[in-house]
Amino acid sequence: MELQLELALSSSSGRGSDPNQDCNRRRKRCFDTAFLGVMESVDSPQTLPLLIWDEKQRSNGELHEQKRIHDLAASDRNVEDDVLVGWPPVKSWRKQFGHHSRRVCATNYVNVEHGGGDGGGRGLNSMYVKVKMEGVGIGRKVDLSSHRSYQTLIAKLIAMFGKCEDNVETYKLTYQDKDGDWVLAGDVPWETFVHSAQRLKLQKNGY
Amino acid sequence: MNPDPKKSKVLPSNLPNSNGSSHPHSLFPDEVLEKVLSLIDSHKDRNSVSLVCKDWYNAERWTRSNLFIGNCYSVSPEIVARRFAKIKSVRLKGKPRFSDFNMLPRDWGANVHSWLVMFAKAYPFLEELRLKRMTVSDESMELLAKSFPQFRALSLSSCDGFTDDGLKAITTHCGNLTELDIQDSVTVDVGGGWLSCFPENFSSLEILNFSSLNSEVSFEALEKLVSRCRSLRVLKVNENITLDQLQRLLVHAPLLTELSTGSFLQELTPRQYEDIESAFGNSKNLQVLSGLWDATSFYLPVLYGACSGLTFLNLSDAVLQSGELAKLLAHCPNLRRLWVIDTVEDKGLEAVGSSCPLLEELRVFPVDPYDLDHRHGVTEMGFLAVSRGCRKLRYVLYFCRRMTNAAVVTIVQNCPDFTHFRLCIMNPRQPDFLTNEPMDEAFGAVAKNCTKLRRLSVSGLLTDTTFEYIGKYAKNLETLSVAFAGSSDRGMQCVLEGCPKLRKLEIRDCPFGNAALLSGLKKYEMMRSLWMSACNLTMKGCRLLAREMPRLNVEVIKDDGSDEIQADKVYVYRSVAGPRQDAPSVVLTL
């Protein structure tokens, strides 16, 4: 019997008579979040044939495969939980782009701040969150622990997305908090924000 | 000629096995043979020479001065010390390559210390040490710093285990140092104080690379160092060095041939902008340029004056868009090697195709390897564009989320001279984007067309057919990397049976089992190593291999929570030193 796994946001958990249904469902959830990204609202679910299992593989490798996917990278610091260890094969020391500069584009704002010269960029105390800018397809990641205020964060983000000429004031920053709600940034103290922000979005005012 | 006590034991007339010659008079005197052999540098040639006859074996081992060991566990320090007498430079490699991707436990091994202890005794005149993927403790660095009065060059690539203290020992005590290069070594815990420990009168440095260092160094100390080292030709600073600081360094070192800048983003006054622009303009000898963190279209033009002689441009730390890249490349007509990030997209690669006719090597890295957003990065179109304009391409590393068989077939028709073809379609098992078929024909074309192919990395949806092609056509293949590919044991068997020059085989997440593993029984002794992880190997199969082939080390790394039957990660390598004694508890040697 061939078991074909597909990716879709719809929770079609009835995937045939699968004795390990629980494991399968968890595995499917892993792939959903990994491959589709929670932020995307996909109107037509994208389905990709991900794995084609035949009986032979199932008996040998199935338990094995499930465990491997579950035992993730607790050590993998790359934000998304369900990423295969060591894949894609990019060197772990290679910087994650968008967070490494501690100098920011200083055109239009008052404070120029270091992110602390203590080499925190790649350290284990850093707090990377994903950030998307409206109208720019590629998201970035930013290390919240290397900033001290909303001003410098926004300025940094503007620089990251290559929009150095723009004024900090023309942008609004929203973030997704621990409850999953999108909130306008700036109302809570900086420390509180840093510890509750899961994702960021930068938009131009007036949208 | 210096008389060597060992030599006097071997006189031409004493030799029992002279390979057929029965006239002692017709043999070369040792001195002549050694003189000739001392001119041979290539370690491969030397290895061949040493196999000719006992005479030549001895002459070779007394004249070898450069030692290369591709797997530190394939031989022991004692064996090396017994064989070679006059080693001046050492290149040593440790962990399997997949350690770069976090696939090995932290304390796996490859510690250099026992080697250094032997070198201190046997080769006190050691001058150069180049390590890759090895663990180097501070204690080892101190030993190194104090044991070799003529020590000149230390290069650490992808190494770990040291801190500021170790480096301080080097900079304090190695008065003749010409090279200090810690490239891409792990430096999360390494401070920057070592740079301030070079003595006041120290001036011999020619190569300095600390580009991957997180911590700040004292700029004052750096500036003084650069200004007094008149022979400095390679300077690679870390991101903490600012643009205006860089300008001052460049003024002190106009003869640089290789430069890695610090951060390229800083508020500059117009005067500062001009100064840095003119500093680059005066750097007429630059051939290699890298760094450029945060470079944007506003600051890139300061570089233009230095670009005409560039042969290697490494933009793998600079997030650029296609337009910025195009403008920059217009100033770099002599590029042979280019590394970029995929934010330049296909449009940027079109610019590569049209601006860089001499290009031999292209590497395209993903800006965000874990963001599975399918809409961005580069595709088969970009690669095609490069292949049309850069017919001399021989090395490619290409990360993408979309590829087609037809494109690859065309690419290798345009560029048949590939020696290194590393294609990484980032979504595992992804088929041809247009036809939905496996990518077998793509890699078949690579194997068939590129007769000089030495290194291949495959990806995408692949059946055993790919491996049939590889086994049939890739007769010069030395290194093969396989992930999420193949349909059965037959795939791996085709490669093991068909590729006579195969030296390194690394496999992950493939349906290859014990039968495939054991089909290569005889082959592994002719290879450097085999890595297999997340395949279908069992402990039983590994034990069988270990039993049948005593000169192979078969190591199994146990993952947390795995059962007693499966062999999750298997590393097999030939060794004359027997099983290693320093394996951590998670590594079982069978």
Short mmCIF file of N, CA and C in Angstrom, two decimals, chain A residues 34-35 40 50-51 57 60-61 64 67-68 71 78 83-95 97 100-103 106 117 119 122 130 132 137-138 140-141, chain B residues 100-102 184 212 214 216 239-240 242 265 267 293-294 316 319 341 343 367-373 376 399 424 426 428-429 483-484 508-509 511 534-535 560-561 568:
data_model
loop_
_atom_site.label_atom_id
_atom_site.label_comp_id
_atom_site.label_asym_id
_atom_site.label_seq_id
_atom_site.Cartn_x
_atom_site.Cartn_y
_atom_site.Cartn_z
N ALA A 34 6.42 24.07 8.56
CA ALA A 34 7.75 24.27 7.99
C ALA A 34 7.66 24.77 6.57
N PHE A 35 6.79 24.19 5.79
CA PHE A 35 6.82 24.51 4.38
C PHE A 35 5.87 25.60 3.94
N GLU A 40 1.48 33.08 5.99
CA GLU A 40 0.82 33.09 4.69
C GLU A 40 -0.64 32.70 4.83
N LEU A 50 5.27 15.14 -0.99
CA LEU A 50 6.52 15.29 -0.27
C LEU A 50 7.28 13.98 -0.18
N LEU A 51 6.57 12.97 0.23
CA LEU A 51 7.25 11.69 0.39
C LEU A 51 6.38 10.61 -0.18
N GLN A 57 9.83 0.57 2.72
CA GLN A 57 10.42 1.65 3.46
C GLN A 57 9.76 1.83 4.80
N ASN A 60 11.16 -0.63 7.36
CA ASN A 60 12.52 -0.34 7.78
C ASN A 60 12.65 1.01 8.43
N GLY A 61 12.18 1.98 7.68
CA GLY A 61 12.59 3.33 8.07
C GLY A 61 11.54 4.17 8.73
N HIS A 64 11.90 5.18 12.41
CA HIS A 64 13.15 5.88 12.32
C HIS A 64 12.96 7.29 11.80
N LYS A 67 10.87 9.53 14.15
CA LYS A 67 11.64 9.99 15.30
C LYS A 67 12.58 11.09 14.89
N ARG A 68 13.19 10.92 13.77
CA ARG A 68 14.17 11.90 13.34
C ARG A 68 13.53 13.25 13.17
N ASP A 71 12.56 14.64 16.72
CA ASP A 71 13.64 14.99 17.62
C ASP A 71 14.39 16.14 17.09
N ASN A 78 17.48 28.01 14.60
CA ASN A 78 16.92 28.78 13.52
C ASN A 78 15.41 28.96 13.58
N VAL A 83 12.64 22.14 11.34
CA VAL A 83 13.58 22.19 10.23
C VAL A 83 14.47 20.96 10.31
N LEU A 84 14.79 20.36 9.19
CA LEU A 84 15.69 19.22 9.19
C LEU A 84 17.06 19.66 9.64
N VAL A 85 17.70 18.85 10.48
CA VAL A 85 19.03 19.21 10.95
C VAL A 85 20.01 19.18 9.79
N GLY A 86 20.79 20.22 9.70
CA GLY A 86 21.85 20.23 8.71
C GLY A 86 21.36 20.38 7.28
N TRP A 87 20.12 20.82 7.10
CA TRP A 87 19.63 20.98 5.73
C TRP A 87 18.88 22.30 5.61
N PRO A 88 19.07 23.08 4.57
CA PRO A 88 20.06 22.91 3.52
C PRO A 88 21.49 23.00 4.08
N PRO A 89 22.42 22.44 3.36
CA PRO A 89 23.80 22.38 3.85
C PRO A 89 24.52 23.71 3.75
N VAL A 90 24.16 24.61 4.66
CA VAL A 90 24.83 25.90 4.72
C VAL A 90 25.59 25.91 6.03
N LYS A 91 26.81 26.38 6.03
CA LYS A 91 27.64 26.32 7.23
C LYS A 91 26.99 27.07 8.38
N SER A 92 27.01 26.46 9.56
CA SER A 92 26.29 27.02 10.70
C SER A 92 26.86 28.35 11.15
N TRP A 93 28.10 28.60 10.86
CA TRP A 93 28.68 29.87 11.28
C TRP A 93 28.27 30.99 10.37
N ARG A 94 27.78 30.60 9.19
CA ARG A 94 27.42 31.62 8.20
C ARG A 94 26.31 32.49 8.78
N LYS A 95 26.48 33.76 8.64
CA LYS A 95 25.55 34.67 9.32
C LYS A 95 24.15 34.56 8.76
N PHE A 97 21.25 36.66 7.67
CA PHE A 97 21.31 38.02 7.19
C PHE A 97 20.25 38.90 7.78
N HIS A 100 23.05 41.46 11.43
CA HIS A 100 24.42 41.50 11.90
C HIS A 100 25.02 42.88 12.05
N SER A 101 24.41 43.89 11.46
CA SER A 101 25.05 45.18 11.60
C SER A 101 24.64 45.87 12.89
N ARG A 102 25.64 46.36 13.57
CA ARG A 102 25.33 47.08 14.79
C ARG A 102 25.33 48.58 14.56
N ARG A 103 25.74 48.97 13.37
CA ARG A 103 25.62 50.39 13.04
C ARG A 103 24.38 50.55 12.20
N ALA A 106 21.99 56.23 9.60
CA ALA A 106 21.79 57.31 10.56
C ALA A 106 21.23 58.58 9.97
N GLY A 117 28.86 46.34 22.18
CA GLY A 117 29.97 45.78 21.40
C GLY A 117 30.47 44.47 21.96
N GLY A 119 29.81 41.43 20.94
CA GLY A 119 29.79 40.27 20.05
C GLY A 119 28.53 39.43 20.19
N ARG A 122 25.95 36.54 17.11
CA ARG A 122 25.66 35.13 16.87
C ARG A 122 25.57 34.35 18.16
N LYS A 130 11.56 36.89 12.97
CA LYS A 130 11.40 37.16 11.55
C LYS A 130 10.70 38.50 11.37
N LYS A 132 8.95 41.00 8.25
CA LYS A 132 8.62 41.21 6.85
C LYS A 132 8.27 42.67 6.66
N GLY A 137 9.31 41.00 -0.84
CA GLY A 137 9.03 39.57 -0.76
C GLY A 137 9.88 38.82 0.23
N ILE A 138 11.13 39.20 0.32
CA ILE A 138 12.05 38.44 1.16
C ILE A 138 12.01 38.93 2.59
N ARG A 140 13.36 39.03 6.57
CA ARG A 140 14.67 39.03 7.20
C ARG A 140 14.53 38.54 8.63
N LYS A 141 15.67 38.43 9.28
CA LYS A 141 15.60 38.15 10.71
C LYS A 141 16.37 39.24 11.44
N ASP B 100 30.19 20.57 9.62
CA ASP B 100 29.91 21.99 9.36
C ASP B 100 28.42 22.28 9.49
N PHE B 101 27.59 21.25 9.35
CA PHE B 101 26.14 21.45 9.37
C PHE B 101 25.55 20.89 10.66
N ASN B 102 26.33 20.91 11.73
CA ASN B 102 25.81 20.51 13.04
C ASN B 102 25.39 19.07 13.13
N ASP B 184 37.04 30.79 8.99
CA ASP B 184 35.67 30.52 9.38
C ASP B 184 35.60 29.66 10.62
N SER B 212 35.94 36.33 10.68
CA SER B 212 34.77 35.71 11.30
C SER B 212 34.73 35.94 12.81
N ASN B 214 33.75 37.40 16.21
CA ASN B 214 32.63 38.22 16.67
C ASN B 214 33.08 39.46 17.43
N GLU B 216 35.32 42.54 19.22
CA GLU B 216 36.10 43.66 18.71
C GLU B 216 37.56 43.50 19.05
N GLU B 239 33.67 42.39 11.06
CA GLU B 239 32.58 43.30 10.81
C GLU B 239 32.61 44.54 11.70
N ASN B 240 33.33 44.43 12.83
CA ASN B 240 33.35 45.55 13.76
C ASN B 240 34.18 46.73 13.28
N THR B 242 34.93 49.74 11.12
CA THR B 242 34.05 50.62 10.36
C THR B 242 34.72 51.11 9.08
N LEU B 265 28.53 49.94 6.17
CA LEU B 265 27.42 50.85 6.37
C LEU B 265 27.76 51.78 7.52
N GLU B 267 27.46 56.23 8.67
CA GLU B 267 27.20 57.60 8.25
C GLU B 267 28.53 58.29 8.01
N TRP B 293 29.83 43.75 4.60
CA TRP B 293 28.57 43.61 5.31
C TRP B 293 27.72 44.87 5.16
N ASP B 294 26.41 44.68 4.92
CA ASP B 294 25.47 45.79 4.85
C ASP B 294 25.74 46.77 3.72
N SER B 316 29.36 37.11 -0.40
CA SER B 316 28.47 36.22 0.32
C SER B 316 28.05 36.75 1.69
N VAL B 319 24.13 41.57 1.28
CA VAL B 319 22.79 41.34 0.74
C VAL B 319 22.52 42.39 -0.34
N ILE B 341 24.86 36.28 -2.92
CA ILE B 341 23.66 35.80 -2.22
C ILE B 341 22.48 35.87 -3.19
N THR B 343 19.70 37.03 -3.23
CA THR B 343 18.86 38.22 -3.34
C THR B 343 19.10 38.94 -4.66
N VAL B 367 19.84 33.54 0.99
CA VAL B 367 19.81 34.55 2.05
C VAL B 367 19.13 34.00 3.30
N ASP B 368 18.14 33.16 3.07
CA ASP B 368 17.46 32.57 4.20
C ASP B 368 17.16 31.12 3.88
N PRO B 369 18.07 30.24 4.25
CA PRO B 369 17.92 28.84 3.84
C PRO B 369 16.67 28.18 4.42
N TYR B 370 16.16 28.73 5.51
CA TYR B 370 15.08 28.04 6.21
C TYR B 370 13.72 28.63 5.91
N ASP B 371 13.70 29.67 5.13
CA ASP B 371 12.44 30.30 4.77
C ASP B 371 11.97 29.67 3.48
N LEU B 372 10.94 28.85 3.60
CA LEU B 372 10.56 28.10 2.41
C LEU B 372 9.59 28.88 1.52
N ASP B 373 9.85 30.12 1.37
CA ASP B 373 9.08 30.97 0.49
C ASP B 373 9.54 30.70 -0.94
N HIS B 376 11.13 33.37 -4.27
CA HIS B 376 12.30 34.22 -4.41
C HIS B 376 13.58 33.44 -4.49
N PHE B 399 22.45 27.25 -4.85
CA PHE B 399 21.30 26.96 -4.00
C PHE B 399 20.06 27.58 -4.65
N CYS B 424 22.15 22.49 -5.27
CA CYS B 424 21.33 22.19 -4.11
C CYS B 424 19.93 22.76 -4.31
N MET B 426 16.73 23.24 -2.72
CA MET B 426 16.62 23.23 -1.26
C MET B 426 15.46 22.43 -0.70
N PRO B 428 13.72 19.14 -0.23
CA PRO B 428 14.10 17.75 -0.49
C PRO B 428 13.15 17.08 -1.47
N ARG B 429 13.71 16.29 -2.36
CA ARG B 429 12.93 15.46 -3.29
C ARG B 429 12.03 16.27 -4.22
N ALA B 483 21.75 13.51 -1.03
CA ALA B 483 20.77 13.74 0.04
C ALA B 483 19.37 13.51 -0.49
N PHE B 484 18.56 12.80 0.26
CA PHE B 484 17.14 12.57 -0.07
C PHE B 484 16.98 12.04 -1.49
N ARG B 508 23.01 11.21 2.98
CA ARG B 508 22.06 11.37 4.09
C ARG B 508 20.65 11.17 3.58
N ASP B 509 19.83 10.58 4.44
CA ASP B 509 18.40 10.44 4.12
C ASP B 509 18.13 9.77 2.78
N PRO B 511 17.38 5.81 0.81
CA PRO B 511 16.91 4.46 1.12
C PRO B 511 17.96 3.39 0.83
N ALA B 534 20.89 8.65 8.48
CA ALA B 534 19.45 8.56 8.21
C ALA B 534 19.17 7.73 6.98
N CYS B 535 19.93 6.68 6.79
CA CYS B 535 19.64 5.71 5.73
C CYS B 535 19.05 4.47 6.39
N ASP B 560 20.23 10.54 20.42
CA ASP B 560 19.35 10.34 21.59
C ASP B 560 18.08 9.64 21.17
N GLY B 561 17.72 8.65 21.93
CA GLY B 561 16.40 8.06 21.70
C GLY B 561 16.32 7.10 20.54
N ASP B 568 22.14 5.09 13.05
CA ASP B 568 21.70 6.39 12.52
C ASP B 568 22.75 7.09 11.70
#
